[in-house]
Rosetta silent file (secondary structure, phi, psi, omega in degrees, C-alpha in Angstrom):
SEQUENCE: MKRLSKKLCLYFILAFLVVCLINVLTSKYNKENDLKSYDEMFNTFYNYSKDSGLNGPKVSMDDPNLIRKLRDHFLVKPAEESKGRRIRYNLSDRSLIDPSMGQAMEIAKIIDYTKGGFFIECGALDGETRSNTLYFERYYGWTGLLIEADPLNFIKMLKKGRRAYLSPSCLSVNPYPEIVSFLQRSNMGRIANDEVVEDEVISNDIEKKTSPVLRCRRIRIKCNKNYSI
SCORE:     score description
SCORE:     0.000 S_00000001
   1 L     0.000  -46.694 -177.489   63.865   97.149  152.737 S_00000001
   2 H   -75.875  -28.630  174.107   63.906  100.613  151.100 S_00000001
   3 H   -61.698  -51.139 -164.976   66.365  101.981  153.815 S_00000001
   4 H   -65.835  -17.932  170.074   68.812   99.145  153.229 S_00000001
   5 H   -65.576  -40.150  179.577   68.604  100.116  149.447 S_00000001
   6 H   -71.122  -37.989 -168.578   69.422  103.628  149.956 S_00000001
   7 H   -78.739  -33.689 -174.950   72.217  102.681  152.181 S_00000001
   8 H   -81.218  -24.203 -174.969   73.862  100.164  149.556 S_00000001
   9 H   -73.078  -40.115 -155.504   73.070  102.995  146.763 S_00000001
  10 H   -96.967  -26.060  163.683   74.795  105.642  148.816 S_00000001
  11 H   -61.618  -35.143 -174.496   77.810  103.188  149.806 S_00000001
  12 H   -66.918  -54.382 -179.098   78.107  102.499  146.078 S_00000001
  13 H   -63.484  -57.104 -161.243   78.222  106.329  145.158 S_00000001
  14 H   -68.326  -45.803 -179.274   80.702  106.959  148.053 S_00000001
  15 H   -71.015  -41.363 -179.516   83.071  104.054  147.112 S_00000001
  16 H   -64.957  -44.667  176.559   82.647  105.130  143.018 S_00000001
  17 H   -58.067  -42.288 -169.300   83.883  108.970  144.371 S_00000001
  18 H   -96.127    3.555  154.797   86.868  107.747  146.215 S_00000001
  19 H   -82.945  -18.188  174.920   88.028  105.411  143.376 S_00000001
  20 H   -68.569  -41.894 -178.814   87.583  108.355  141.224 S_00000001
  21 H   -57.914  -47.112  175.157   89.517  110.426  143.631 S_00000001
  22 H   -66.430  -49.839  154.731   92.290  107.840  143.941 S_00000001
  23 H   -34.986  -51.566  168.960   92.774  107.733  139.958 S_00000001
  24 H   -53.564  -77.520 -172.445   93.014  111.612  140.033 S_00000001
  25 H   -45.488  -34.439  172.872   95.718  111.591  142.511 S_00000001
  26 H   -62.154  -51.372 -179.291   97.542  108.578  140.880 S_00000001
  27 H   -49.692  -50.841 -177.925   97.256  110.098  137.481 S_00000001
  28 H   -56.786  -46.558  175.582   98.756  113.497  138.827 S_00000001
  29 H   -60.444  -74.914 -168.188  101.611  111.224  140.702 S_00000001
  30 H   -54.622  -30.604  168.856  102.362  109.488  137.545 S_00000001
  31 H   -75.343  -38.676  170.455  102.772  112.679  135.416 S_00000001
  32 H   -46.881  -42.079 -175.138  104.992  114.320  137.967 S_00000001
  33 H   -83.062  -25.609  170.092  107.122  111.400  137.953 S_00000001
  34 H   -64.726  -63.395 -166.179  107.177  111.242  134.036 S_00000001
  35 H   -56.339  -42.748  178.255  108.166  114.809  133.817 S_00000001
  36 H   -59.674  -34.275  174.165  110.739  114.244  136.242 S_00000001
  37 H   -74.203  -45.910  172.807  112.211  111.002  134.601 S_00000001
  38 H   -48.969  -52.109 -172.491  112.091  112.829  131.312 S_00000001
  39 H   -61.585  -38.395  179.297  114.261  115.884  132.516 S_00000001
  40 H   -56.063  -50.746  172.028  116.628  113.479  134.055 S_00000001
  41 H   -52.339  -68.782 -169.698  116.800  111.307  131.180 S_00000001
  42 H   -44.885  -46.166 -175.246  116.988  114.727  128.721 S_00000001
  43 H   -82.415   -2.600  173.704  119.869  116.166  130.964 S_00000001
  44 H   -86.851  -53.818 -163.150  121.838  112.652  130.949 S_00000001
  45 H  -115.654   -4.050 -177.652  121.966  111.846  127.321 S_00000001
  46 L  -118.232   28.838 -172.815  121.053  115.218  125.403 S_00000001
  47 L  -108.570  107.405  179.097  123.405  117.716  127.348 S_00000001
  48 L  -109.393   30.378  151.415  126.675  118.226  124.614 S_00000001
  49 L   -42.905  -45.560 -169.538  128.355  120.906  126.893 S_00000001
  50 L  -114.250   24.626  176.105  131.352  119.128  127.014 S_00000001
  51 L   -95.310   -8.830 -169.123  131.226  117.615  123.460 S_00000001
  52 L   -55.773  -17.753 -176.889  132.462  120.568  121.751 S_00000001
  53 L  -111.292   23.494  163.985  136.130  119.061  120.748 S_00000001
  54 L  -141.708   42.821  173.929  134.342  115.785  119.410 S_00000001
  55 L  -145.072  160.170 -176.684  132.244  117.015  116.605 S_00000001
  56 L    94.138  159.084  179.672  132.980  118.473  113.227 S_00000001
  57 L   -35.185  -27.826 -173.997  135.113  117.700  110.200 S_00000001
  58 L   -84.469  -27.496  179.653  138.328  117.537  112.029 S_00000001
  59 L   -74.034  132.465 -179.079  137.051  114.640  114.514 S_00000001
  60 L  -108.220  145.474 -169.260  138.028  111.171  112.698 S_00000001
  61 L   -67.053  -13.087 -166.261  135.047  108.454  113.356 S_00000001
  62 L  -109.421    9.495 -174.670  137.769  106.248  114.601 S_00000001
  63 L   -65.063  134.062  178.788  139.144  108.894  117.371 S_00000001
  64 H   -61.277  -33.049 -160.379  139.718  106.811  120.513 S_00000001
  65 H   -85.345  -24.377 -164.025  138.347  109.758  122.811 S_00000001
  66 H   -80.087  -61.729 -165.150  134.844  109.999  120.317 S_00000001
  67 H   -42.281  -45.131 -173.978  134.809  105.870  120.843 S_00000001
  68 H   -68.794  -56.520  178.026  135.092  106.292  124.765 S_00000001
  69 H   -56.529  -43.388 -175.826  132.572  109.085  124.801 S_00000001
  70 H   -70.131  -31.489 -175.706  129.779  106.973  122.648 S_00000001
  71 H   -85.811  -31.625  171.027  130.325  103.898  124.795 S_00000001
  72 H   -67.227  -35.422 -177.702  130.239  105.939  127.971 S_00000001
  73 H  -148.720   24.308 -175.659  127.498  107.828  127.330 S_00000001
  74 L  -143.192   23.576  173.406  125.523  107.211  124.295 S_00000001
  75 L  -138.571  117.944 -173.779  124.999  103.527  124.756 S_00000001
  76 E  -112.782  112.898 -157.341  122.662  102.025  127.185 S_00000001
  77 L   -57.452  158.269  166.854  123.296   98.181  128.151 S_00000001
  78 L   -59.029  128.284 -166.806  120.559   95.617  127.236 S_00000001
  79 H   -53.978  -32.665 -172.232  118.081   95.437  130.384 S_00000001
  80 H   -95.487   -4.550  170.687  118.911   92.227  131.507 S_00000001
  81 H   -75.273  -43.497 -165.671  122.711   92.842  131.395 S_00000001
  82 H   -81.094  -22.966  172.629  122.316   96.094  133.283 S_00000001
  83 H   -78.242  -60.537  178.761  119.875   94.307  135.982 S_00000001
  84 L   106.276    6.876 -170.330  121.910   91.289  136.156 S_00000001
  85 L  -146.869  164.006 -176.821  118.703   89.192  136.086 S_00000001
  86 L   -80.992  136.918 -170.481  116.105   88.135  133.531 S_00000001
  87 L  -114.733  128.719  178.556  113.807   91.016  132.790 S_00000001
  88 L   -91.712  155.240 -174.215  110.363   90.503  131.453 S_00000001
  89 L   -66.953  140.278 -179.148  109.149   92.752  128.410 S_00000001
  90 L  -106.708   74.087  172.274  106.922   95.840  129.553 S_00000001
  91 L   -97.816  173.367  177.919  105.087   95.775  126.323 S_00000001
  92 L   -84.767  -24.206 -164.662  101.635   97.411  125.456 S_00000001
  93 L  -149.996   90.835 -179.762  100.588   94.484  123.634 S_00000001
  94 L   -72.780  -18.098 -172.664  102.375   91.069  124.289 S_00000001
  95 L   -82.866    1.468  167.489   99.988   89.107  122.284 S_00000001
  96 L   -74.124   95.835 -169.350  101.217   90.646  119.067 S_00000001
  97 L   -82.308  -38.211  163.660  103.756   88.646  117.545 S_00000001
  98 L  -137.265  115.361  174.310  105.160   90.739  114.894 S_00000001
  99 L   -75.795   12.867  179.988  104.709   94.427  115.397 S_00000001
 100 L  -106.612   29.693  168.244  106.171   95.359  111.821 S_00000001
 101 L    59.837   39.670  172.205  103.068   94.496  110.034 S_00000001
 102 L    91.897  -12.202  172.542  104.523   91.184  108.751 S_00000001
 103 H   -45.466  -64.015  174.355  107.713   92.580  107.611 S_00000001
 104 H   -49.893  -34.733 -176.728  109.900   90.737  110.166 S_00000001
 105 H   -78.025  -24.221 -172.973  108.223   87.455  109.261 S_00000001
 106 H   -99.262  -12.998  165.843  108.958   87.813  105.711 S_00000001
 107 H   -88.783  -14.300 -179.770  112.585   88.610  106.329 S_00000001
 108 H   -71.796  -33.301 -169.826  112.723   85.679  108.743 S_00000001
 109 H   -78.195  -28.080 -173.234  111.913   83.309  105.677 S_00000001
 110 H   -70.204  -43.345 -172.670  114.472   84.914  103.706 S_00000001
 111 L   -90.358   13.142  171.590  117.443   84.434  106.084 S_00000001
 112 L    63.141   39.283 -165.202  116.144   81.068  106.692 S_00000001
 113 L    39.548   60.363  163.082  115.080   81.664  110.266 S_00000001
 114 L   -37.084  120.954  177.053  118.310   82.458  111.601 S_00000001
 115 L  -121.080  160.622 -176.884  118.790   82.500  115.264 S_00000001
 116 L    69.430   37.634  171.965  121.313   84.636  117.706 S_00000001
 117 L   -74.609 -164.864  164.092  121.726   87.222  115.201 S_00000001
 118 E  -123.951  141.413 -172.798  122.636   91.043  115.425 S_00000001
 119 E  -134.500  153.117  165.902  120.289   93.749  114.095 S_00000001
 120 E  -125.589  123.159 -174.502  120.629   97.382  113.799 S_00000001
 121 E  -123.492  117.052  176.694  117.378   99.549  113.776 S_00000001
 122 E   -98.950  121.909  170.877  117.812  103.225  113.222 S_00000001
 123 L    95.247   55.866  175.581  114.595  105.093  113.973 S_00000001
 124 L   -80.098   -7.707  169.135  113.574  102.699  116.546 S_00000001
 125 L    53.410 -105.764  175.872  110.778  104.833  117.794 S_00000001
 126 L  -109.688    6.314  167.582  109.613  103.391  121.319 S_00000001
 127 L   102.599   -6.556 -161.304  111.019  100.032  120.884 S_00000001
 128 L  -133.999  -70.492  174.337  107.598   98.351  120.278 S_00000001
 129 L   -45.323  110.792 -176.509  105.534  100.126  117.897 S_00000001
 130 L    75.396   -6.640 -156.521  106.275   98.979  114.242 S_00000001
 131 L   -55.437  124.417  165.540  109.522   97.578  115.516 S_00000001
 132 L   -62.756  -21.645 -168.662  111.231   95.711  112.726 S_00000001
 133 L  -116.310  -35.288  178.510  113.461   93.726  115.207 S_00000001
 134 H   -40.958  -35.648  179.472  111.455   92.875  118.490 S_00000001
 135 H   -63.118  -55.599 -177.614  110.230   89.777  116.521 S_00000001
 136 H   -54.349  -43.104 -164.049  113.677   88.675  115.984 S_00000001
 137 H   -94.019   -3.739  171.509  114.700   89.208  119.579 S_00000001
 138 H   -88.922  -51.076 -171.232  111.497   87.629  121.179 S_00000001
 139 H   -93.299  -24.670 -175.678  111.383   84.480  119.100 S_00000001
 140 L  -123.108   -4.062  164.737  114.997   83.868  117.499 S_00000001
 141 L    81.399   24.940  167.411  117.101   85.282  120.352 S_00000001
 142 L   -62.624  152.014  162.539  118.516   88.084  118.452 S_00000001
 143 E  -133.765 -161.918  177.909  120.110   91.431  120.049 S_00000001
 144 E   139.467 -163.926 -169.965  121.590   94.463  118.684 S_00000001
 145 E  -101.740  137.525  165.520  121.340   98.036  118.566 S_00000001
 146 E  -114.910  118.430 -157.695  118.602  100.386  118.700 S_00000001
 147 E  -114.662  112.571 -178.785  118.998  103.849  117.619 S_00000001
 148 L  -129.444  140.607 -174.406  116.259  106.677  118.455 S_00000001
 149 L   -95.178  -29.858 -159.662  117.061  110.628  118.313 S_00000001
 150 L   -80.513  122.275 -179.193  113.693  111.653  119.523 S_00000001
 151 H   -68.822  -22.938  177.946  113.833  111.784  123.519 S_00000001
 152 H   -70.505  -31.961 -176.047  110.153  111.390  123.855 S_00000001
 153 H   -84.552  -27.360 -165.336  110.254  108.162  121.984 S_00000001
 154 H   -73.497  -34.101 -173.659  113.706  107.023  123.507 S_00000001
 155 H   -68.880  -24.850  178.669  112.242  107.472  127.394 S_00000001
 156 H   -69.526  -46.561 -166.657  109.533  104.964  126.243 S_00000001
 157 H   -75.163   -2.972  177.168  111.679  102.632  124.798 S_00000001
 158 H   -68.871  -40.214 -166.023  114.051  102.658  128.001 S_00000001
 159 L   -89.098   -5.302 -167.210  110.942  101.312  129.894 S_00000001
 160 L   -93.603    0.335  179.646  109.994   98.439  127.394 S_00000001
 161 L    65.171   47.683 -171.491  112.936   95.888  128.633 S_00000001
 162 L   -84.825  135.632 -171.429  114.354   95.297  125.217 S_00000001
 163 L  -102.692   68.677 -175.815  117.334   93.187  125.270 S_00000001
 164 L  -133.517  176.878  171.709  119.390   95.282  122.842 S_00000001
 165 E   -94.846  135.096  175.661  121.693   98.047  123.201 S_00000001
 166 E  -111.572  160.259  166.427  119.761  101.549  122.886 S_00000001
 167 E  -147.821  126.049 -164.273  121.535  104.591  122.006 S_00000001
 168 L   -91.447   52.963  177.299  119.633  107.940  122.082 S_00000001
 169 L  -137.548 -161.939  176.358  121.372  109.526  119.054 S_00000001
 170 E  -136.475  173.314 -171.716  121.211  109.537  115.057 S_00000001
 171 E  -110.786  121.935 -173.949  123.362  108.516  112.306 S_00000001
 172 L   -54.701  120.745  170.867  125.370  111.414  110.824 S_00000001
 173 L   -84.841    9.072  166.294  125.031  112.076  107.070 S_00000001
 174 L  -112.062  168.366 -168.743  128.270  113.315  106.860 S_00000001
 175 L   -98.676   38.325  165.123  131.384  111.463  107.358 S_00000001
 176 L  -144.518  175.348  170.448  132.190  112.790  110.701 S_00000001
 177 L   -73.364  150.198 -164.474  130.265  113.464  114.173 S_00000001
 178 E  -149.335  155.463  165.985  127.903  116.424  114.298 S_00000001
 179 E  -100.701  120.911 -171.002  125.288  118.277  116.469 S_00000001
 180 E  -122.908  174.281  174.715  122.365  118.724  114.240 S_00000001
 181 E  -106.015  118.772 -167.712  118.765  120.356  114.615 S_00000001
 182 E  -125.569  136.805  177.999  116.360  117.751  114.747 S_00000001
 183 E   -78.631  119.612  176.747  112.357  117.894  114.398 S_00000001
 184 L   -89.249  111.013  170.725  110.333  115.966  116.965 S_00000001
 185 L  -161.418   70.093  174.992  107.203  114.543  115.313 S_00000001
 186 H    44.089 -108.633 -171.789  106.543  111.321  116.835 S_00000001
 187 H   -92.357   12.617 -173.023  107.358  108.562  114.045 S_00000001
 188 H  -115.876   16.303 -177.732  108.175  111.483  111.376 S_00000001
 189 L   -75.340  163.495 -168.535  111.168  113.155  112.903 S_00000001
 190 E  -162.162  155.241  179.201  113.869  114.134  111.035 S_00000001
 191 E   -77.334  129.302 -178.430  117.411  116.169  110.861 S_00000001
 192 L  -142.195   56.256  177.570  116.161  119.606  109.616 S_00000001
 193 L   -52.191  -32.581 -174.022  119.326  122.143  110.072 S_00000001
 194 L  -119.190    3.660 -166.084  118.028  124.633  107.532 S_00000001
 195 L   -79.064  117.770  167.483  114.308  123.822  107.411 S_00000001
 196 L   -66.287  133.719  169.695  111.797  126.767  108.432 S_00000001
 197 L  -119.220  122.194  177.499  108.783  125.237  110.501 S_00000001
 198 L   -80.017  -21.815 -167.124  105.859  127.424  110.877 S_00000001
 199 L   -98.535   -2.887  173.609  104.222  125.036  113.429 S_00000001
 200 E   -67.379  121.311 -165.338  106.933  125.080  115.642 S_00000001
 201 L  -120.328  150.596 -160.692  106.475  125.038  119.140 S_00000001
 202 L  -114.207  127.920  169.366  109.111  125.280  122.276 S_00000001
 203 L  -162.759  153.948 -179.829  107.634  123.734  125.717 S_00000001
 204 L  -117.496   -1.779 -178.965  109.094  122.152  128.760 S_00000001
 205 L   -98.524  124.879  179.409  105.742  120.688  130.020 S_00000001
 206 H   -67.407  -33.940  170.528  105.818  116.846  128.930 S_00000001
 207 H   -48.772  -60.156 -165.182  101.760  116.920  128.713 S_00000001
 208 H   -58.801  -51.561 -170.022  102.251  119.750  125.886 S_00000001
 209 H   -42.666  -56.559 -160.372  105.173  117.717  124.462 S_00000001
 210 H   -91.699    5.658 -172.790  102.856  114.634  124.007 S_00000001
 211 L   -93.878  154.681 -172.460   99.638  116.499  123.106 S_00000001
 212 L   -69.912  -38.672 -179.405   98.261  116.411  119.378 S_00000001
 213 L   -59.422  -34.803  161.791   98.578  120.236  119.602 S_00000001
 214 L   -49.591   66.872 -160.784  102.134  119.850  119.667 S_00000001
 215 L   -96.842  -17.372  178.451  103.018  119.198  116.153 S_00000001
 216 E  -162.466  159.357 -164.563  106.747  119.852  115.957 S_00000001
 217 L  -156.050  120.866  159.845  109.538  120.841  118.625 S_00000001
 218 E   -84.053  129.607 -168.965  113.219  121.582  117.591 S_00000001
 219 E  -138.537  153.001  170.792  115.964  120.033  119.722 S_00000001
 220 E   -77.708  136.509 -173.081  119.726  119.558  119.264 S_00000001
 221 E  -141.310  137.593  167.847  120.915  115.769  118.660 S_00000001
 222 E   -80.424  118.547 -177.482  124.146  114.256  118.470 S_00000001
 223 E  -106.016  139.962 -178.361  124.779  112.269  114.857 S_00000001
 224 E  -141.747  173.254 -179.854  127.581  109.883  114.616 S_00000001
 225 L   -84.914  149.984 -171.513  128.420  107.382  111.880 S_00000001
 226 L   -73.814  -22.982  168.362  127.284  103.829  112.600 S_00000001
 227 L   -43.073  -36.686 -179.801  130.951  102.861  112.130 S_00000001
 228 L   -89.351  -32.361 -174.773  131.788  104.639  115.541 S_00000001
 229 L   -82.760    0.000    0.000  128.941  103.390  117.503 S_00000001
């Protein structure tokens, strides 16, 4: 009986070690994939090497070349439209009806629970956390435009399965398109062309980018007027 107990204990320990090893390998694989996905996404949407002629005061917001560029390179179609089939939401908390902390529900009352509307949310973060529009999309059939400048937030939003257009950009504070300096700070990122930031850190490692140690990172972002998008 004692031998049997020892064997069972040994098997349990071995099984536990195998599970731990699998988790470590899987975690490493996922991190490598996340880094690869981030780099691909960044090179796709945040490469402005060919945009020099489409920025600045001389560029009209209804310039046909600008409009074409925005539609082709700065708009991601809704998940269902791009896949051609029904897509399930990939939310961290599907049971949460209104992630906006009640704001969306109050707005729904004001607009008499209108269905099938169109929203624009600038600063959409990851498309779920404190979203002001997800409630309307899920329960009232709305669609719209989600604008998020920070690539770390945008890559998360790409995976949520939102039924809206996504734009990796920001809204220009001037009456023309421009490339600005943007400070990444999770949900507190902002345009900061002339701002000096003492805790600024530059890193190509996605783990360091998402670490609490990294308080700020400066990147270049394309900003457009809402009219053009």
